[in-house]
N, CA, C and O atoms as a Tripos MOL2 file, in Angstrom:
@<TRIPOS>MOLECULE
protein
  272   271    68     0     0
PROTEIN
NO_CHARGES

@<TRIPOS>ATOM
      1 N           0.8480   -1.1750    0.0000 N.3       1 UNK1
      2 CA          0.0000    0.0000    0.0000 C.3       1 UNK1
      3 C           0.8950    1.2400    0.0000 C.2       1 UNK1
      4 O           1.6280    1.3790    0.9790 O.2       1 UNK1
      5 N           0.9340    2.2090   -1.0220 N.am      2 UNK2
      6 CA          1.2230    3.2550   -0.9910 C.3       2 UNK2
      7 C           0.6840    4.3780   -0.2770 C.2       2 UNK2
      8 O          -0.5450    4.4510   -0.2930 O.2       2 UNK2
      9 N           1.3160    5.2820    0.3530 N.am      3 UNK3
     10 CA          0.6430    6.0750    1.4530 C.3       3 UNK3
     11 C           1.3050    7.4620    0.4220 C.2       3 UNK3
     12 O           2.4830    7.6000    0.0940 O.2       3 UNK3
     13 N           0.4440    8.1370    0.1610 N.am      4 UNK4
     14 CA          1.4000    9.6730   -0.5120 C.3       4 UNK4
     15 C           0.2160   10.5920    0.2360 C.2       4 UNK4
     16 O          -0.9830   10.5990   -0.0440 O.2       4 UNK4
     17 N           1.0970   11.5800    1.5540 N.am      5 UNK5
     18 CA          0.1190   12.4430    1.5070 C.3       5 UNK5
     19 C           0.8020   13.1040    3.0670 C.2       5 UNK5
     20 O           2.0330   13.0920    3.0750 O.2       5 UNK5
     21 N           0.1060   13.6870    4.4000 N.am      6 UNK6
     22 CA          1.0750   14.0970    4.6900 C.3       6 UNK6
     23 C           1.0000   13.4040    6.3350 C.2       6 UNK6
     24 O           0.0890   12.5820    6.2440 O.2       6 UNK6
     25 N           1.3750   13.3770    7.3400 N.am      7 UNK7
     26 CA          1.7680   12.7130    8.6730 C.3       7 UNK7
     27 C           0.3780   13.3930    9.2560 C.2       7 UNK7
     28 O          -0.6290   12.7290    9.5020 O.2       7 UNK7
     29 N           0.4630   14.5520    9.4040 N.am      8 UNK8
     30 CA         -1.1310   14.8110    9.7080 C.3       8 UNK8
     31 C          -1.9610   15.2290    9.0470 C.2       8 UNK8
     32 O          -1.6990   15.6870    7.9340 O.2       8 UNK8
     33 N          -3.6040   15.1810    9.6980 N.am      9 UNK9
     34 CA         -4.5210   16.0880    8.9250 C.3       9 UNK9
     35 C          -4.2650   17.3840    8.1320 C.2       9 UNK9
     36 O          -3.2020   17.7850    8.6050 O.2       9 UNK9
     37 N          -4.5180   17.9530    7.5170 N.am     10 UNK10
     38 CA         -4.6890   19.4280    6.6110 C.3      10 UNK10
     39 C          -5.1620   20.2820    7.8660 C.2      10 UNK10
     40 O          -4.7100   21.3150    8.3600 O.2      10 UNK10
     41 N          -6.1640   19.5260    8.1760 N.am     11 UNK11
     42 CA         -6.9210   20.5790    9.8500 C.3      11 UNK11
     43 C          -6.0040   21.1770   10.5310 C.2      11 UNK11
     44 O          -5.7910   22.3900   10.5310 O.2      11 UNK11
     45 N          -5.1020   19.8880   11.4780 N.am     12 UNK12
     46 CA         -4.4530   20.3370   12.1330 C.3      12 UNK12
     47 C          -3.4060   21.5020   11.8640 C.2      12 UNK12
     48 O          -3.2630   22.5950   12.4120 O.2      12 UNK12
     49 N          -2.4780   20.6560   10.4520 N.am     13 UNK13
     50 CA         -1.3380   21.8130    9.8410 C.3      13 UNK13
     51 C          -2.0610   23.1110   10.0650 C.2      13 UNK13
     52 O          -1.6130   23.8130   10.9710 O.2      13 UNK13
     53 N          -3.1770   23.5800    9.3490 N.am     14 UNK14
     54 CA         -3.5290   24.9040    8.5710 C.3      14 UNK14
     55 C          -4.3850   25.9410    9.9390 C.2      14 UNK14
     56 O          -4.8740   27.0430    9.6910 O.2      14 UNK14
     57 N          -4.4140   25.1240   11.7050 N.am     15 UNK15
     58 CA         -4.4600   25.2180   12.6180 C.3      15 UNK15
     59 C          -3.7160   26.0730   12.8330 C.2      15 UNK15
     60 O          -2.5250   25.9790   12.5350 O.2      15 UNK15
     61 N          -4.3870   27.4150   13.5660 N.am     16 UNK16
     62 CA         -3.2480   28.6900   14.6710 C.3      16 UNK16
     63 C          -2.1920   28.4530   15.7360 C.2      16 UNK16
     64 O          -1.1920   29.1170   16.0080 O.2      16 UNK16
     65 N          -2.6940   27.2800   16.2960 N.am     17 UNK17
     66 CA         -1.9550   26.6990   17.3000 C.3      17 UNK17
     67 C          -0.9560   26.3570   17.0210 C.2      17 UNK17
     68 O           0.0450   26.6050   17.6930 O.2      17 UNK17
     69 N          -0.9640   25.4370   15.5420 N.am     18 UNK18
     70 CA         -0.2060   24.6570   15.0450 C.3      18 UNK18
     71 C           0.7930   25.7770   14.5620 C.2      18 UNK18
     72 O           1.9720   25.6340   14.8840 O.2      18 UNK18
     73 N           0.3980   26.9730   13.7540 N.am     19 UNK19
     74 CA          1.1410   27.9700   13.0590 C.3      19 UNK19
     75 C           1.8520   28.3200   14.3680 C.2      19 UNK19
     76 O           2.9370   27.7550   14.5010 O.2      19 UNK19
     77 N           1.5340   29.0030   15.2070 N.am     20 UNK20
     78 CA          2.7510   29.1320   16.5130 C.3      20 UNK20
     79 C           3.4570   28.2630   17.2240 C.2      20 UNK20
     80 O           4.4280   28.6470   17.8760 O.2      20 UNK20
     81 N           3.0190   26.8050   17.1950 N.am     21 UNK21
     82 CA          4.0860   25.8720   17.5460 C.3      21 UNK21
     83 C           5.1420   25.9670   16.7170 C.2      21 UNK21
     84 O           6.2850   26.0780   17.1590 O.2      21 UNK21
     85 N           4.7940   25.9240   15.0850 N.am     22 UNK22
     86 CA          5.9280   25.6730   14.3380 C.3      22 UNK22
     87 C           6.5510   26.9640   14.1400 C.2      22 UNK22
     88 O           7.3880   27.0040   13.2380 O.2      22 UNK22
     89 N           6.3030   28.1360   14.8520 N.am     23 UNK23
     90 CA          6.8150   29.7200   14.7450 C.3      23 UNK23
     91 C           7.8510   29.3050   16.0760 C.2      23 UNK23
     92 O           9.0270   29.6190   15.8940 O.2      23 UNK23
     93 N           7.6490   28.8850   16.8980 N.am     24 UNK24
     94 CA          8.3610   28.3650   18.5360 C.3      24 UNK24
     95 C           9.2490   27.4390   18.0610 C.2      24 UNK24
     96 O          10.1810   27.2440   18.8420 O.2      24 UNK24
     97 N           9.2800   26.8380   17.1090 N.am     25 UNK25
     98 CA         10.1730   25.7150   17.2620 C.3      25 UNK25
     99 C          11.3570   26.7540   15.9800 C.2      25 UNK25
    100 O          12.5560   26.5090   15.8490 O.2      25 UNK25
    101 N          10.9840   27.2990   15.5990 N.am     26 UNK26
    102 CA         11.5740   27.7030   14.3700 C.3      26 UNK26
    103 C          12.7840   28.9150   15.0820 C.2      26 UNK26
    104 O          13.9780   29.0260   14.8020 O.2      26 UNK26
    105 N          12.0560   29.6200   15.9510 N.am     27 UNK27
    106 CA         12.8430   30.8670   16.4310 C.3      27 UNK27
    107 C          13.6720   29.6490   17.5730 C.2      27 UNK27
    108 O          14.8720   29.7000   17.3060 O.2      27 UNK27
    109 N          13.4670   28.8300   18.4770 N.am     28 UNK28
    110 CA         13.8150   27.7500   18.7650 C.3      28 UNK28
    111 C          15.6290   27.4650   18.0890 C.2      28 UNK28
    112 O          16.7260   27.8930   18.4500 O.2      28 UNK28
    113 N          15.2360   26.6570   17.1230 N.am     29 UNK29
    114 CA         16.1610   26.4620   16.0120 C.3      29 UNK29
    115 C          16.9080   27.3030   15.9160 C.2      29 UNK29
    116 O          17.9840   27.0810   16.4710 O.2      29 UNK29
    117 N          16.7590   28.6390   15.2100 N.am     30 UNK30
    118 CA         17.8300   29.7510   14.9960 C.3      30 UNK30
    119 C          18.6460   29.5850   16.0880 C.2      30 UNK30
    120 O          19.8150   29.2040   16.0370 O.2      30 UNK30
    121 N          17.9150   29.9220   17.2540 N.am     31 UNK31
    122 CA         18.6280   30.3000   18.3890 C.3      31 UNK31
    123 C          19.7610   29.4940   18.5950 C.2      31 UNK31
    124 O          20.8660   30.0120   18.4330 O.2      31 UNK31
    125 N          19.6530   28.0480   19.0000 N.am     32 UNK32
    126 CA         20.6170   27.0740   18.7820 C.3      32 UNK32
    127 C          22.0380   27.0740   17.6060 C.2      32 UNK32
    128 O          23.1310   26.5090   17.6420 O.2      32 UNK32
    129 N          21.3720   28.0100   16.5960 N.am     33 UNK33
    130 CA         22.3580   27.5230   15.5630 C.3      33 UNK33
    131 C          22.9250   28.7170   15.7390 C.2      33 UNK33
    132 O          24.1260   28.6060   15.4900 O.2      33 UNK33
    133 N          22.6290   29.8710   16.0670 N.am     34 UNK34
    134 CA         23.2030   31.0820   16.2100 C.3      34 UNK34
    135 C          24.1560   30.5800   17.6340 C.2      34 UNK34
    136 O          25.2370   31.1300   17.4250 O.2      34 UNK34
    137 N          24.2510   29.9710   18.6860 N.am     35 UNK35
    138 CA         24.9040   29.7720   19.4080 C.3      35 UNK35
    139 C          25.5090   28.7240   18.9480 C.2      35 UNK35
    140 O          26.3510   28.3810   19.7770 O.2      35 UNK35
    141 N          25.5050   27.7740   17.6880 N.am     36 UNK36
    142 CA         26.3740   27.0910   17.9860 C.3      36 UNK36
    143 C          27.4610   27.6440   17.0940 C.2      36 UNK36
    144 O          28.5690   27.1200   17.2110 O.2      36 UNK36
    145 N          27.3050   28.6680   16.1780 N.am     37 UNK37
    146 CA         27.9110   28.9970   15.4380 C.3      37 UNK37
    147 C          28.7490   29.7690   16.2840 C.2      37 UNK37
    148 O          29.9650   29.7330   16.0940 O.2      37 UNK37
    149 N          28.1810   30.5800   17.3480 N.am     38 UNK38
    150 CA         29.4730   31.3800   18.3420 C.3      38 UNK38
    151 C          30.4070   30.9460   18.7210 C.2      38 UNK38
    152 O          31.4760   31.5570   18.7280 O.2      38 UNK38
    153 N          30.1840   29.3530   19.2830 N.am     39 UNK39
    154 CA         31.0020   28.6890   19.7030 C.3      39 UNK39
    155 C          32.2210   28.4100   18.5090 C.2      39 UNK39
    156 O          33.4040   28.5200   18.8320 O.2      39 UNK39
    157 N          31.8790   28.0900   17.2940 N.am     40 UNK40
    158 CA         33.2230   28.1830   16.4650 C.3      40 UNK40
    159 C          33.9560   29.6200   16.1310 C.2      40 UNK40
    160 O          35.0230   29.8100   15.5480 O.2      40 UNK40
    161 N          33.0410   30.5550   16.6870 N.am     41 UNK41
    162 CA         33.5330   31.7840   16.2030 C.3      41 UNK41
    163 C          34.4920   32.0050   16.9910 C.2      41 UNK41
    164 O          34.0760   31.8560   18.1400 O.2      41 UNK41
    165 N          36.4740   32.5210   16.9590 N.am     42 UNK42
    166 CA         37.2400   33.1860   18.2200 C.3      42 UNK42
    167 C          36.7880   34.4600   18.5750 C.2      42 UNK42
    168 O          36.1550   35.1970   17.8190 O.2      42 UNK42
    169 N          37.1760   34.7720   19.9460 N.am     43 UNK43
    170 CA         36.6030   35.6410   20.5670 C.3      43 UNK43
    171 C          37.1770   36.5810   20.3810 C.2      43 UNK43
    172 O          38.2770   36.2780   19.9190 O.2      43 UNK43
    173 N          37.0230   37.9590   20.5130 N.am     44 UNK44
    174 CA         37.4270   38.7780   19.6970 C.3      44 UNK44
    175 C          37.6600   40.2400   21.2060 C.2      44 UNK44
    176 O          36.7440   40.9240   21.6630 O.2      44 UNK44
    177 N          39.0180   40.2910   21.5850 N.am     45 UNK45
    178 CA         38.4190   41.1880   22.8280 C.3      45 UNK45
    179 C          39.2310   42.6050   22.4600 C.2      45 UNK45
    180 O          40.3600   42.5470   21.9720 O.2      45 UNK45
    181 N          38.7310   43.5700   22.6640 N.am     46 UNK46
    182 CA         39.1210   44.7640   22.8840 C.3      46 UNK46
    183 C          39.6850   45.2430   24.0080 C.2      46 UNK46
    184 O          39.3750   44.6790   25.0570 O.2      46 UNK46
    185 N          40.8200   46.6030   24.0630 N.am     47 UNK47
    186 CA         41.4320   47.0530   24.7740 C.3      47 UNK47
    187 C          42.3280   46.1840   25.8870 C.2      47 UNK47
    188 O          42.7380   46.7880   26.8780 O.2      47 UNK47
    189 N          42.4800   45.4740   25.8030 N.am     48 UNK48
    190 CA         43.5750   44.7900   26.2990 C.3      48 UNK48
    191 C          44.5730   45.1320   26.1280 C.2      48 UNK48
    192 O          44.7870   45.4310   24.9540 O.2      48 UNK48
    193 N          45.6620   45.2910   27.0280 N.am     49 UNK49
    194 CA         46.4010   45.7550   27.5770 C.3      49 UNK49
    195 C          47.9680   44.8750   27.7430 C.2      49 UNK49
    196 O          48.1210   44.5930   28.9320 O.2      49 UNK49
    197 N          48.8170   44.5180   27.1190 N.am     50 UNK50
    198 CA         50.0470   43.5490   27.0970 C.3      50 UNK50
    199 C          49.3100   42.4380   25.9870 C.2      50 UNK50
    200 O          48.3910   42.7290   25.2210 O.2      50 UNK50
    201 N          49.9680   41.0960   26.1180 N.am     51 UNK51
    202 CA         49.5100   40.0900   25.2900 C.3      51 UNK51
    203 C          50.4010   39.3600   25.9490 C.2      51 UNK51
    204 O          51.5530   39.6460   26.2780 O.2      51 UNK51
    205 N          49.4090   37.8240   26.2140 N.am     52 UNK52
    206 CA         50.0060   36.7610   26.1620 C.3      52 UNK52
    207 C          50.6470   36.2270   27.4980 C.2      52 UNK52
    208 O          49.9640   35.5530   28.2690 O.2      52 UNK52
    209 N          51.7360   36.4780   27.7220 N.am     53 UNK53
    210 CA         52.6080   35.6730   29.3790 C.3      53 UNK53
    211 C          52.9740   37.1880   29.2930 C.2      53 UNK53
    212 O          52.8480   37.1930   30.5170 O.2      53 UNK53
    213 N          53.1880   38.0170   29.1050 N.am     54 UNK54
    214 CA         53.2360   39.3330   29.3480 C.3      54 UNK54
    215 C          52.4070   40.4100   30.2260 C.2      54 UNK54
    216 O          52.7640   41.5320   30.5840 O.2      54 UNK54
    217 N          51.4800   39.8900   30.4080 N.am     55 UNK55
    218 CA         50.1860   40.5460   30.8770 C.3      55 UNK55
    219 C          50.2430   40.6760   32.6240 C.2      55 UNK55
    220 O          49.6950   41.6860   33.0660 O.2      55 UNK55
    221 N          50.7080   39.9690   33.3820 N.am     56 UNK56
    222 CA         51.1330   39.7300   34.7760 C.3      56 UNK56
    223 C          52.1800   40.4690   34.9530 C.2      56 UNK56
    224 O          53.1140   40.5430   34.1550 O.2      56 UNK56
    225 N          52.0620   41.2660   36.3740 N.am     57 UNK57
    226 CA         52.9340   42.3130   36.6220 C.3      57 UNK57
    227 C          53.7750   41.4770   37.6730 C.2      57 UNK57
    228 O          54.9290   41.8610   37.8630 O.2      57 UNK57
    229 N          53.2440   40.1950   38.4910 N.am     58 UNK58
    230 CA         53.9330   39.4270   39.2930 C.3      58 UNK58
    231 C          53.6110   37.8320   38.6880 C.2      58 UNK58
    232 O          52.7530   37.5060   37.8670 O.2      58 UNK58
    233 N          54.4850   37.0810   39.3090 N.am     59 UNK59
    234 CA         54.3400   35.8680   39.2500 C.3      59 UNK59
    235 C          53.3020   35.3090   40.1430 C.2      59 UNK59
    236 O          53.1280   35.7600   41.2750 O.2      59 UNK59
    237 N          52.4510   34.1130   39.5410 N.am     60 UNK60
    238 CA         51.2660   33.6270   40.0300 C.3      60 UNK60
    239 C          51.9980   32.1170   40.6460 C.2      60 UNK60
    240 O          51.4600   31.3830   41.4740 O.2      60 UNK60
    241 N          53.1460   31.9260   40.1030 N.am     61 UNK61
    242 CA         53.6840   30.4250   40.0390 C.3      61 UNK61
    243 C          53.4590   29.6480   41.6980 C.2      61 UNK61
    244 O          53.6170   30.5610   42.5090 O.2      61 UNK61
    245 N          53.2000   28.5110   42.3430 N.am     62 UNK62
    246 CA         53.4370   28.2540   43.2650 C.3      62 UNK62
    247 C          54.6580   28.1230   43.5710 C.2      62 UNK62
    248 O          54.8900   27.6850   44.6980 O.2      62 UNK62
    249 N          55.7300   28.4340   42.7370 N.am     63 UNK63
    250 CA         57.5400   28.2930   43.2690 C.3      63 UNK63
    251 C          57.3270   29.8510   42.8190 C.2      63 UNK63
    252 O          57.1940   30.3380   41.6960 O.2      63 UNK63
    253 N          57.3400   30.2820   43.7540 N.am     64 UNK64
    254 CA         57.6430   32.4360   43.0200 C.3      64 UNK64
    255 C          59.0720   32.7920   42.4550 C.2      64 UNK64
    256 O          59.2670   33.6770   41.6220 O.2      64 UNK64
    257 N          60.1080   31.9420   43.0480 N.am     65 UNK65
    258 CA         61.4970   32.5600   42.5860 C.3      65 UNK65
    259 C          62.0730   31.7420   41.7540 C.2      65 UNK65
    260 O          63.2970   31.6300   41.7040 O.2      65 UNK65
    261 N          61.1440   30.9840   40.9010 N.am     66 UNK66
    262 CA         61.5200   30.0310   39.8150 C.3      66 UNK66
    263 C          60.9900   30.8000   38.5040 C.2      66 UNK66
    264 O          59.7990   31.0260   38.2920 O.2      66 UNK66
    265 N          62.1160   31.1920   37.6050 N.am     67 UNK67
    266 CA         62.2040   31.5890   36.2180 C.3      67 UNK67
    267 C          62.2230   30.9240   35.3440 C.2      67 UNK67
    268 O          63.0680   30.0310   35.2940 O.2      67 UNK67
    269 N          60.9580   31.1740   33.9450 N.am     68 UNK68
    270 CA         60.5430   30.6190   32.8340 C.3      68 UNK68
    271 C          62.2700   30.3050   32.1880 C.2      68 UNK68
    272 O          62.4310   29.7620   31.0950 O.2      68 UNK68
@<TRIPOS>BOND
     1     1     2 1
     2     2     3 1
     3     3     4 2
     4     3     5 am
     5     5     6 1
     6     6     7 1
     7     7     8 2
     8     7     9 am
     9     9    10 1
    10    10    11 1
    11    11    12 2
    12    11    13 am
    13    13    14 1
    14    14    15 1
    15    15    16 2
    16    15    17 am
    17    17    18 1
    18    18    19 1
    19    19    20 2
    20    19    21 am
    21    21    22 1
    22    22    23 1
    23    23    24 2
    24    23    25 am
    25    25    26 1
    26    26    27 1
    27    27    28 2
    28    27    29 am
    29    29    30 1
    30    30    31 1
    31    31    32 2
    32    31    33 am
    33    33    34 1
    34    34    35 1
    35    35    36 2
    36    35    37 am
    37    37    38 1
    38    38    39 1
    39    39    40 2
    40    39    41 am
    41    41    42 1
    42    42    43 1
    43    43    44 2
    44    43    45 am
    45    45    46 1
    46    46    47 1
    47    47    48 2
    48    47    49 am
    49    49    50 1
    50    50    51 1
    51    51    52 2
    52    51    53 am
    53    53    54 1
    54    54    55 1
    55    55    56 2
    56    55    57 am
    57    57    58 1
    58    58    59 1
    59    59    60 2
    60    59    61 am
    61    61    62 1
    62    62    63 1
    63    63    64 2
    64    63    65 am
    65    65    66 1
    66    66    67 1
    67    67    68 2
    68    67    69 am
    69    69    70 1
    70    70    71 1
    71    71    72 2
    72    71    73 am
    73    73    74 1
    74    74    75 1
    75    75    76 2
    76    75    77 am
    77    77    78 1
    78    78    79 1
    79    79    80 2
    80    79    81 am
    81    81    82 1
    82    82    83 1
    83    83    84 2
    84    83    85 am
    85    85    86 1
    86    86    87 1
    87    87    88 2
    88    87    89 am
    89    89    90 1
    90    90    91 1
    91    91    92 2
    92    91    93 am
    93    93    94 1
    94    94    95 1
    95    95    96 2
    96    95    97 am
    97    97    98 1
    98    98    99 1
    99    99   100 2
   100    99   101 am
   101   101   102 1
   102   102   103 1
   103   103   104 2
   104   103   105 am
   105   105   106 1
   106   106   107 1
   107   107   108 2
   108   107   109 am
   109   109   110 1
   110   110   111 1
   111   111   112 2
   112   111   113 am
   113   113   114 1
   114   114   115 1
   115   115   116 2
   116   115   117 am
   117   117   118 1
   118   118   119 1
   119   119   120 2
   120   119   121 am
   121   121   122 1
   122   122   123 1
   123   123   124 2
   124   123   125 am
   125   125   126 1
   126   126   127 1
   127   127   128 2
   128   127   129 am
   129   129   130 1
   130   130   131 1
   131   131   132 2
   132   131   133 am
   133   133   134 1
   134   134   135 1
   135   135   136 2
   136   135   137 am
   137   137   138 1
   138   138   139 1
   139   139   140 2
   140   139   141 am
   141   141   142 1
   142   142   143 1
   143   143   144 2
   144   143   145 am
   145   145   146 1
   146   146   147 1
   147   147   148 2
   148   147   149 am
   149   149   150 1
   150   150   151 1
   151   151   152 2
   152   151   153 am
   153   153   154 1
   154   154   155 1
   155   155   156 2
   156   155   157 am
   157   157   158 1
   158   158   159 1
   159   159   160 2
   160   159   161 am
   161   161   162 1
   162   162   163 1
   163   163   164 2
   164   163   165 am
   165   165   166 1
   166   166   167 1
   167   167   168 2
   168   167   169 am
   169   169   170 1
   170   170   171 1
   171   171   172 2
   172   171   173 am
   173   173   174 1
   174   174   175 1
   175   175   176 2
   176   175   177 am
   177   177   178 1
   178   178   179 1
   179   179   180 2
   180   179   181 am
   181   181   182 1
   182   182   183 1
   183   183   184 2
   184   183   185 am
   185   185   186 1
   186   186   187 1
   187   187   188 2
   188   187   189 am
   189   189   190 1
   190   190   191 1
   191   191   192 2
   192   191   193 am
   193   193   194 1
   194   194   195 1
   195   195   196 2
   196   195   197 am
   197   197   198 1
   198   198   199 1
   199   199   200 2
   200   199   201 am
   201   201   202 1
   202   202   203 1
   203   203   204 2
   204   203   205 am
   205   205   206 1
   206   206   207 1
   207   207   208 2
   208   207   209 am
   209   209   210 1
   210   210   211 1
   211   211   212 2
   212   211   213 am
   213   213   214 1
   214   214   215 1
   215   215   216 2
   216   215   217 am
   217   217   218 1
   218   218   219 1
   219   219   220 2
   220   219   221 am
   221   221   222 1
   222   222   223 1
   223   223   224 2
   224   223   225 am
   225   225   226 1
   226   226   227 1
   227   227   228 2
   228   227   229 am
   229   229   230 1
   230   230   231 1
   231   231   232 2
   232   231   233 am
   233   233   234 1
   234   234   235 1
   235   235   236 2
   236   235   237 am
   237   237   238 1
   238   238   239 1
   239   239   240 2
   240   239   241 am
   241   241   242 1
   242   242   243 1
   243   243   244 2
   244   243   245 am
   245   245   246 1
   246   246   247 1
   247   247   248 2
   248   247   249 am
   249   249   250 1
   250   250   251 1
   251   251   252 2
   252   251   253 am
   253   253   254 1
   254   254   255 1
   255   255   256 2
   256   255   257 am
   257   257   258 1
   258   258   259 1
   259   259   260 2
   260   259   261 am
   261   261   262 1
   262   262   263 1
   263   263   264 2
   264   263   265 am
   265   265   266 1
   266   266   267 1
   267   267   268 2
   268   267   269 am
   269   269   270 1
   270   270   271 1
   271   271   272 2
@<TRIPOS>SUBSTRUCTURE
     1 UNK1         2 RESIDUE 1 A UNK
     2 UNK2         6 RESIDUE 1 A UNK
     3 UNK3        10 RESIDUE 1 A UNK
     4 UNK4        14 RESIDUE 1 A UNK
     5 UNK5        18 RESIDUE 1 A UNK
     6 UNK6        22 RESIDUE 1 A UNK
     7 UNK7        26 RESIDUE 1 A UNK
     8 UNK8        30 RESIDUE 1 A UNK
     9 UNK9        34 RESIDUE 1 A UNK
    10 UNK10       38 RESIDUE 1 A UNK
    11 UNK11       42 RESIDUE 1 A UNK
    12 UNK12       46 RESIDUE 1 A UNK
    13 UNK13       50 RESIDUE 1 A UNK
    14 UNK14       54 RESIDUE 1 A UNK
    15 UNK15       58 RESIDUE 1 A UNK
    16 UNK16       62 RESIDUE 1 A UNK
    17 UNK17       66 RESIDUE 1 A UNK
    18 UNK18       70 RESIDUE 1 A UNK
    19 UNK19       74 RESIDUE 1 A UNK
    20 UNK20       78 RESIDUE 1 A UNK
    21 UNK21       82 RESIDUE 1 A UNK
    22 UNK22       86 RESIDUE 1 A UNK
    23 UNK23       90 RESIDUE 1 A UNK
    24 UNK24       94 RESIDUE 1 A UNK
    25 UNK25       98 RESIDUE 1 A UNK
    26 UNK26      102 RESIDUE 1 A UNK
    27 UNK27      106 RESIDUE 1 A UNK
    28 UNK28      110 RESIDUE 1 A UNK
    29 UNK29      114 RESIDUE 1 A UNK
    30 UNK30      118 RESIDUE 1 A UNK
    31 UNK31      122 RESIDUE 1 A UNK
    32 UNK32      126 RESIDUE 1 A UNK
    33 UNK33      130 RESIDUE 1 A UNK
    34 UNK34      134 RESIDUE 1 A UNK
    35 UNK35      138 RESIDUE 1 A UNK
    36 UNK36      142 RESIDUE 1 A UNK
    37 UNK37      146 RESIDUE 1 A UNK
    38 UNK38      150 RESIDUE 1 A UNK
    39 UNK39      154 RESIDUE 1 A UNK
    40 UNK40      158 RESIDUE 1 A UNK
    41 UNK41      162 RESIDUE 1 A UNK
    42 UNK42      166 RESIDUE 1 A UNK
    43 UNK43      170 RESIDUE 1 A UNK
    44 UNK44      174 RESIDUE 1 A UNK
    45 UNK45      178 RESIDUE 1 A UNK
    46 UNK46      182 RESIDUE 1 A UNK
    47 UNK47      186 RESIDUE 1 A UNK
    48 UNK48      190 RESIDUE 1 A UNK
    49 UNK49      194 RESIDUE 1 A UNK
    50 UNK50      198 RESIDUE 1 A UNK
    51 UNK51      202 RESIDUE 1 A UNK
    52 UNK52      206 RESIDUE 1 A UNK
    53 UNK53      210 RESIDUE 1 A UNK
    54 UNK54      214 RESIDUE 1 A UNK
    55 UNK55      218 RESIDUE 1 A UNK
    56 UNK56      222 RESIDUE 1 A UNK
    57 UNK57      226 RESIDUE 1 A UNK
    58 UNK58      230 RESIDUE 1 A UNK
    59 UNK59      234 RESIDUE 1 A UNK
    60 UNK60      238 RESIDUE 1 A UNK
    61 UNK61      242 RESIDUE 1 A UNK
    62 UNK62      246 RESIDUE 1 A UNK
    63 UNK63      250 RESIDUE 1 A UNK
    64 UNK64      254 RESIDUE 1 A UNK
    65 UNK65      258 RESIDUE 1 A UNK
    66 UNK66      262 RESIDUE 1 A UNK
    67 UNK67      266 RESIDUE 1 A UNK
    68 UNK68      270 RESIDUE 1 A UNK
C-alpha cells in the first residue's frame, strides 16, 4: 500500500496553534544555531592591555622565585 500524503490532517497543519508551535520551534532552532555557530567563532576582545605571558605584573607560580 502506498501512502502519498502528509503525517497529519490538513486541519491540524492549517491550525493557529499549530502555526505558533511551528513559529516556537523555528525561532527555537535559529537560536541554537546562532549559538552554535558562536562557539566556532574566536573571541574577539578589545582594549587589552600587554599580550600573552606578558600581561602579569607578578608571578602567580606556586615556586615564586623560579624563572621561565
Amino acid at each position: 500500500m502506498h501512502r502519498t500524503g502528509l503525517l497529519f490532517p490538513e486541519e491540524i497543519l492549517s491550525s493557529e496553534w499549530f502555526g505558533v508551535f511551528a513559529t516556537v520551534v523555528a525561532i527555537n532552532t535559529l537560536i541554537y544555531v546562532v549559538l552554535g555557530v558562536s562557539k566556532l567563532v574566536p573571541i574577539i576582545r578589545f582594549g587589552r592591555k600587554g599580550s600573552g605571558r606578558n600581561r602579569r605584573t607578578e608571578t602567580r607560580s606556586i615556586y615564586p622565585e623560579a624563572s621561565d
